[in-house]
Amino acid sequence: MIIAIDGPAAAGKGTLARRLADHFGFAYLDTGSLYRAVGLAVLRAGKKPDDPNAAQYASLNLDRGLLRDPDLREERTGIAASKVAAMPEVRANLLEFQRNFASQPPGGKPGAVLDGRDVGTVVCPQANLKLFITASPEVRAKRRCLEIQARGHTAEFEEILADVRARDDRDMNRADAPMKPAEDALLLDTSELDIDAVFLRAAALVTERLKPQ
């Protein structure tokens, strides 16, 4: 079984995807972490994330060790990831990895949960269940601020809000695989919902899909 969960930054899709994977014993892949790893590699190489040559090189030589690097969750890495993810060459280089994970979940697990921006539309259009998780920019900016502060850093709400909107604009308007709900995706707005309520709704949908037809 393949579950595709898409949506903008800080909407809660990652937390939901991990909980669903743990609950049903499925493999989990944060596809955004792949782009973060590419963005981080470009930054550490002393290049700019909007340098197509540097981004393509990093995506062709993906350092999986970066997927466990603590700097992967830094705000500057997220901004770099959004920029490299807008490049068609980078997306093409990472596409096969994602599709192989979905079709052959590691550890022989019976299913996979992938979250990102284009899982349901491009990576796994054949997914058994597609969810699009969203929330207002203001709510997502507040969540991002709390995450940054939890790591011991300072965060300015207006600055984070501007970044959230800029990332949304890049993700939705890029030429290749723009972020949008798949035609058969179910939308969940988490602006007024906590993670437990979102999880219960999503888990019920997964359980329904698992029933013999």
Tab-separated table of C-alpha atoms in Angstrom:
chain	number	residue	atom	x	y	z
A	1	MET	CA	0.000	0.000	0.000
A	2	ILE	CA	1.255	3.488	-0.860
A	3	ILE	CA	0.086	6.601	0.978
A	4	ALA	CA	0.967	9.968	-0.559
A	5	ILE	CA	0.804	13.026	1.672
A	6	ASP	CA	1.416	16.433	0.136
A	7	GLY	CA	1.126	20.001	1.308
A	8	PRO	CA	3.019	23.207	2.073
A	9	ALA	CA	5.706	23.687	4.697
A	10	ALA	CA	4.654	23.439	8.373
A	11	ALA	CA	1.148	22.182	7.582
A	12	GLY	CA	1.750	19.089	9.717
A	13	LYS	CA	2.167	16.512	6.946
A	14	GLY	CA	5.495	15.181	8.232
A	15	THR	CA	4.213	14.558	11.742
A	16	LEU	CA	1.107	12.889	10.338
A	17	ALA	CA	3.070	10.743	7.894
A	18	ARG	CA	5.419	9.463	10.605
A	19	ARG	CA	2.515	8.587	12.917
A	20	LEU	CA	0.659	6.749	10.178
A	21	ALA	CA	3.793	4.800	9.234
A	22	ASP	CA	4.415	3.815	12.863
A	23	HIS	CA	0.769	2.908	13.451
A	24	PHE	CA	0.384	0.676	10.390
A	25	GLY	CA	3.939	-0.668	10.269
A	26	PHE	CA	4.749	1.028	6.949
A	27	ALA	CA	8.053	2.475	5.772
A	28	TYR	CA	8.325	6.267	5.871
A	29	LEU	CA	10.109	8.704	3.565
A	30	ASP	CA	10.225	12.462	3.975
A	31	THR	CA	10.876	13.353	0.339
A	32	GLY	CA	11.600	16.924	1.365
A	33	SER	CA	14.646	15.668	3.279
A	34	LEU	CA	16.188	14.622	-0.037
A	35	TYR	CA	15.947	18.194	-1.323
A	36	ARG	CA	17.188	19.498	2.015
A	37	ALA	CA	20.217	17.213	1.687
A	38	VAL	CA	20.897	18.590	-1.774
A	39	GLY	CA	20.474	22.166	-0.541
A	40	LEU	CA	22.757	21.538	2.437
A	41	ALA	CA	25.399	19.966	0.217
A	42	VAL	CA	25.341	23.017	-2.047
A	43	LEU	CA	25.678	25.381	0.915
A	44	ARG	CA	28.571	23.415	2.395
A	45	ALA	CA	30.289	23.434	-0.988
A	46	GLY	CA	30.294	27.217	-0.754
A	47	LYS	CA	27.846	27.582	-3.620
A	48	LYS	CA	24.511	29.368	-3.895
A	49	PRO	CA	21.378	27.164	-3.847
A	50	ASP	CA	20.122	28.788	-7.053
A	51	ASP	CA	23.280	27.651	-8.889
A	52	PRO	CA	21.912	24.933	-11.239
A	53	ASN	CA	25.292	23.288	-11.809
A	54	ALA	CA	26.012	22.958	-8.101
A	55	ALA	CA	22.488	21.687	-7.379
A	56	GLN	CA	22.565	19.131	-10.169
A	57	TYR	CA	25.954	17.819	-9.029
A	58	ALA	CA	24.724	17.472	-5.445
A	59	SER	CA	21.563	15.639	-6.539
A	60	LEU	CA	23.509	13.232	-8.752
A	61	ASN	CA	25.903	12.521	-5.881
A	62	LEU	CA	23.374	12.436	-3.058
A	63	ASP	CA	25.118	12.068	0.295
A	64	ARG	CA	22.665	9.963	2.308
A	65	GLY	CA	24.634	10.739	5.441
A	66	LEU	CA	23.234	14.256	5.258
A	67	LEU	CA	19.743	12.835	5.825
A	68	ARG	CA	20.770	12.386	9.475
A	69	ASP	CA	22.663	15.664	9.783
A	70	PRO	CA	21.276	18.009	12.481
A	71	ASP	CA	21.704	20.980	10.136
A	72	LEU	CA	19.108	19.419	7.836
A	73	ARG	CA	16.293	21.045	9.835
A	74	GLU	CA	17.835	24.519	9.941
A	75	GLU	CA	15.798	27.311	8.383
A	76	ARG	CA	18.507	28.222	5.876
A	77	THR	CA	18.582	24.610	4.700
A	78	GLY	CA	14.827	24.686	4.157
A	79	ILE	CA	15.139	27.850	2.071
A	80	ALA	CA	17.940	26.268	0.025
A	81	ALA	CA	15.840	23.130	-0.451
A	82	SER	CA	12.955	25.161	-1.829
A	83	LYS	CA	15.290	26.732	-4.399
A	84	VAL	CA	16.966	23.516	-5.604
A	85	ALA	CA	13.581	21.765	-5.702
A	86	ALA	CA	12.431	24.238	-8.349
A	87	MET	CA	15.029	22.847	-10.776
A	88	PRO	CA	13.699	20.134	-13.152
A	89	GLU	CA	17.109	18.415	-13.339
A	90	VAL	CA	17.264	18.023	-9.558
A	91	ARG	CA	13.728	16.646	-9.389
A	92	ALA	CA	14.456	14.156	-12.162
A	93	ASN	CA	17.623	12.963	-10.423
A	94	LEU	CA	15.746	12.243	-7.163
A	95	LEU	CA	12.580	10.802	-8.706
A	96	GLU	CA	13.809	7.223	-9.177
A	97	PHE	CA	14.970	6.985	-5.553
A	98	GLN	CA	11.509	7.989	-4.327
A	99	ARG	CA	9.633	5.644	-6.638
A	100	ASN	CA	11.824	2.696	-5.712
A	101	PHE	CA	11.202	3.388	-2.023
A	102	ALA	CA	7.438	3.396	-2.599
A	103	SER	CA	7.295	0.262	-4.747
A	104	GLN	CA	9.814	-1.701	-2.673
A	105	PRO	CA	9.550	-0.464	0.933
A	106	PRO	CA	12.746	-1.192	2.897
A	107	GLY	CA	12.649	-3.960	5.454
A	108	GLY	CA	9.976	-5.833	3.542
A	109	LYS	CA	7.272	-3.668	5.097
A	110	PRO	CA	3.735	-4.000	3.672
A	111	GLY	CA	3.412	-0.367	2.655
A	112	ALA	CA	5.032	3.040	2.410
A	113	VAL	CA	4.087	6.562	3.445
A	114	LEU	CA	5.741	9.372	1.522
A	115	ASP	CA	5.255	13.066	2.237
A	116	GLY	CA	6.297	16.034	0.149
A	117	ARG	CA	4.993	18.479	-2.425
A	118	ASP	CA	4.358	16.295	-5.497
A	119	VAL	CA	4.058	12.729	-4.209
A	120	GLY	CA	0.441	12.248	-5.255
A	121	THR	CA	0.767	14.090	-8.562
A	122	VAL	CA	4.184	12.992	-9.867
A	123	VAL	CA	6.083	10.538	-7.672
A	124	CYS	CA	3.263	8.096	-6.905
A	125	PRO	CA	0.206	8.951	-8.999
A	126	GLN	CA	-0.950	5.353	-8.425
A	127	ALA	CA	-0.978	5.734	-4.610
A	128	ASN	CA	-3.815	3.957	-2.801
A	129	LEU	CA	-4.555	7.033	-0.696
A	130	LYS	CA	-3.654	10.662	-1.385
A	131	LEU	CA	-3.948	13.373	1.220
A	132	PHE	CA	-3.253	17.080	0.849
A	133	ILE	CA	-2.543	18.679	4.230
A	134	THR	CA	-2.749	22.438	4.474
A	135	ALA	CA	-3.155	25.326	6.936
A	136	SER	CA	-3.192	29.097	6.733
A	137	PRO	CA	0.188	30.839	6.216
A	138	GLU	CA	-0.176	32.568	9.597
A	139	VAL	CA	-0.721	29.288	11.452
A	140	ARG	CA	2.184	27.653	9.653
A	141	ALA	CA	4.483	30.605	10.370
A	142	LYS	CA	3.595	30.407	14.066
A	143	ARG	CA	4.369	26.681	14.105
A	144	ARG	CA	7.686	27.301	12.378
A	145	CYS	CA	8.581	29.973	14.926
A	146	LEU	CA	7.878	27.570	17.780
A	147	GLU	CA	10.050	24.897	16.136
A	148	ILE	CA	12.944	27.322	15.747
A	149	GLN	CA	12.605	28.576	19.314
A	150	ALA	CA	12.493	24.995	20.582
A	151	ARG	CA	15.950	24.520	19.081
A	152	GLY	CA	17.212	27.477	21.097
A	153	HIS	CA	17.187	30.062	18.301
A	154	THR	CA	15.346	33.347	17.979
A	155	ALA	CA	12.598	33.725	15.394
A	156	GLU	CA	10.775	36.806	14.123
A	157	PHE	CA	7.182	36.004	13.180
A	158	GLU	CA	6.898	38.524	10.318
A	159	GLU	CA	10.176	37.318	8.818
A	160	ILE	CA	9.096	33.682	9.015
A	161	LEU	CA	5.666	34.518	7.588
A	162	ALA	CA	7.282	36.251	4.605
A	163	ASP	CA	9.481	33.200	4.056
A	164	VAL	CA	6.495	30.823	4.263
A	165	ARG	CA	4.667	32.837	1.613
A	166	ALA	CA	7.769	33.027	-0.588
A	167	ARG	CA	8.255	29.256	-0.374
A	168	ASP	CA	4.603	28.659	-1.181
A	169	ASP	CA	4.960	30.871	-4.232
A	170	ARG	CA	8.062	29.002	-5.429
A	171	ASP	CA	6.499	25.602	-4.791
A	172	MET	CA	3.181	26.390	-6.469
A	173	ASN	CA	4.545	28.277	-9.468
A	174	ARG	CA	7.636	26.297	-10.453
A	175	ALA	CA	7.532	24.985	-14.004
A	176	ASP	CA	8.252	21.374	-13.069
A	177	ALA	CA	5.935	19.431	-10.710
A	178	PRO	CA	4.296	22.417	-8.985
A	179	MET	CA	2.736	21.805	-5.591
A	180	LYS	CA	-0.983	21.183	-5.929
A	181	PRO	CA	-3.503	18.613	-4.709
A	182	ALA	CA	-3.910	15.564	-6.917
A	183	GLU	CA	-7.353	15.431	-8.504
A	184	ASP	CA	-8.263	12.453	-6.298
A	185	ALA	CA	-6.597	13.751	-3.125
A	186	LEU	CA	-8.555	14.336	0.063
A	187	LEU	CA	-7.935	17.744	1.644
A	188	LEU	CA	-7.350	18.193	5.378
A	189	ASP	CA	-7.013	21.729	6.752
A	190	THR	CA	-5.109	21.597	10.055
A	191	SER	CA	-5.439	25.292	10.912
A	192	GLU	CA	-7.946	24.542	13.684
A	193	LEU	CA	-7.024	20.898	14.360
A	194	ASP	CA	-4.383	19.381	16.613
A	195	ILE	CA	-2.272	16.464	15.418
A	196	ASP	CA	-4.353	13.874	17.287
A	197	ALA	CA	-7.547	14.928	15.498
A	198	VAL	CA	-5.777	14.941	12.118
A	199	PHE	CA	-4.264	11.529	12.798
A	200	LEU	CA	-7.609	9.970	13.729
A	201	ARG	CA	-9.194	11.231	10.517
A	202	ALA	CA	-6.319	10.032	8.360
A	203	ALA	CA	-6.009	6.667	10.115
A	204	ALA	CA	-9.696	5.995	9.500
A	205	LEU	CA	-9.159	6.656	5.800
A	206	VAL	CA	-6.191	4.273	5.673
A	207	THR	CA	-8.148	1.574	7.496
A	208	GLU	CA	-10.967	1.960	4.982
A	209	ARG	CA	-8.512	1.491	2.098
A	210	LEU	CA	-7.069	-1.624	3.735
A	211	LYS	CA	-10.431	-3.394	3.841
A	212	PRO	CA	-10.870	-6.135	1.222
A	213	GLN	CA	-12.939	-4.884	-1.696
